[in-house]
Amino acid sequence: MSNNAPIGMFDSGIGGLTIAKALMQRLPQESLCYLGDTAHMPYGDKSPERLKEYAVGITKRLMDLGCKAVVVACNSASSNALDEVRAVAGPEVPVIDVVSPVVDWAVSHNPCGEFALIGTRATVQSGLYDRLFSAKGGKVTSLATPLLASAIEEGFHNGTISKAVVEAYFADGWAAEKDAMLLACTHYPLVKDEICAQLPSQVVVVDTPAIVSERAAKVLSERGARASAKTQSDRFEVTDWTQAFADGAAHILGTSVDLFEVPWSEIQ
Ligand code: DGL
């Protein structure tokens, strides 16, 4: 496969674009092929079986598009469907998830740390973060914050609604004594300011997009698969065209994007 083939990425909606933006900054010579599964958004309230089904279909689509790597830019899918993505991608195509790089980073930067995490129900209920942290001797306290991703997808960030929702989730001060906060949903960096406002300044909010893009750079370098120059423009697909996605993409990426609708019936 050519090194100039695109990196495939997916999420339920705009959240994975926070990772895409960091990848564009870290690896500007790479081309991206992003799929937002808006027809099935939110992923956070879906069963593991559904998430596996969606992840398999999308990975097949990314393979059909000739992607050289897959970034599972979604915690819910990374926590519930990573083996399935790897099985479809095959041994030649590296798969980068958004969970293990962050756990590795957190434990290596603060081995005795007490970590807090917010994520979707699907992510928290999978127990993957707990398992990875405890395997490395780390401790994490998790809270499912199911209202947040859908609100953010609808454009409610940096405003009174997102502020009120975040305040409600942190009202009892459960995270105030922790060393670091992990935003275990790729939508959440869009409400990072609101989250920081609820935490004492000693609680570090971990920068997931930067950590994941660094891991992607490392994996591609180890395989000798880095692109030498950007030879094609980035492609953005959704399974259901929504104005919210178009607006969210423009907000995150700082420019409007051509958005192609690929209905789920064509992906399965
Ligand atoms: N952004 C995704 C995640 O990281 C999915 C959020 C959702 O669709 O519920 O989990």
mmCIF file of C-alpha atoms in Angstrom, residues 12 37-51 54 74-77 80 119-125 144-150 185 188:
data_model
loop_
_atom_site.group_PDB
_atom_site.id
_atom_site.type_symbol
_atom_site.label_atom_id
_atom_site.label_comp_id
_atom_site.label_asym_id
_atom_site.label_seq_id
_atom_site.Cartn_x
_atom_site.Cartn_y
_atom_site.Cartn_z
ATOM 1 C CA SER A 12 -20.409 8.849 15.609
ATOM 2 C CA ASP A 37 -21.737 7.853 11.543
ATOM 3 C CA THR A 38 -24.376 10.503 12.167
ATOM 4 C CA ALA A 39 -27.205 8.088 11.323
ATOM 5 C CA HIS A 40 -26.334 6.193 14.519
ATOM 6 C CA MET A 41 -25.287 9.115 16.731
ATOM 7 C CA PRO A 42 -25.097 8.927 19.778
ATOM 8 C CA TYR A 43 -22.932 5.832 20.134
ATOM 9 C CA GLY A 44 -22.831 6.210 23.905
ATOM 10 C CA ASP A 45 -26.239 4.662 24.489
ATOM 11 C CA LYS A 46 -25.764 1.732 22.071
ATOM 12 C CA SER A 47 -25.053 -1.865 23.077
ATOM 13 C CA PRO A 48 -21.623 -3.416 22.489
ATOM 14 C CA GLU A 49 -23.192 -5.587 19.745
ATOM 15 C CA ARG A 50 -24.488 -2.539 17.821
ATOM 16 C CA LEU A 51 -21.180 -0.711 18.211
ATOM 17 C CA TYR A 54 -21.212 -0.176 13.084
ATOM 18 C CA CYS A 74 -14.264 7.445 19.365
ATOM 19 C CA ASN A 75 -13.954 6.141 22.917
ATOM 20 C CA SER A 76 -17.245 4.237 22.752
ATOM 21 C CA ALA A 77 -16.057 2.293 19.678
ATOM 22 C CA ASN A 80 -16.261 -1.929 22.667
ATOM 23 C CA GLY A 119 -17.188 9.437 29.161
ATOM 24 C CA THR A 120 -20.261 7.949 27.555
ATOM 25 C CA ARG A 121 -22.203 5.109 29.168
ATOM 26 C CA ALA A 122 -20.866 2.695 26.547
ATOM 27 C CA THR A 123 -17.288 3.629 27.442
ATOM 28 C CA VAL A 124 -17.719 3.606 31.207
ATOM 29 C CA GLN A 125 -19.748 0.376 31.227
ATOM 30 C CA ALA A 144 -20.845 8.495 32.695
ATOM 31 C CA THR A 145 -22.033 11.876 31.406
ATOM 32 C CA PRO A 146 -24.585 10.818 28.782
ATOM 33 C CA LEU A 147 -26.115 14.240 28.073
ATOM 34 C CA LEU A 148 -22.897 15.811 26.903
ATOM 35 C CA ALA A 149 -22.074 14.269 23.503
ATOM 36 C CA SER A 150 -25.521 14.852 21.987
ATOM 37 C CA CYS A 185 -15.189 11.039 24.744
ATOM 38 C CA TYR A 188 -15.610 16.615 25.162
#
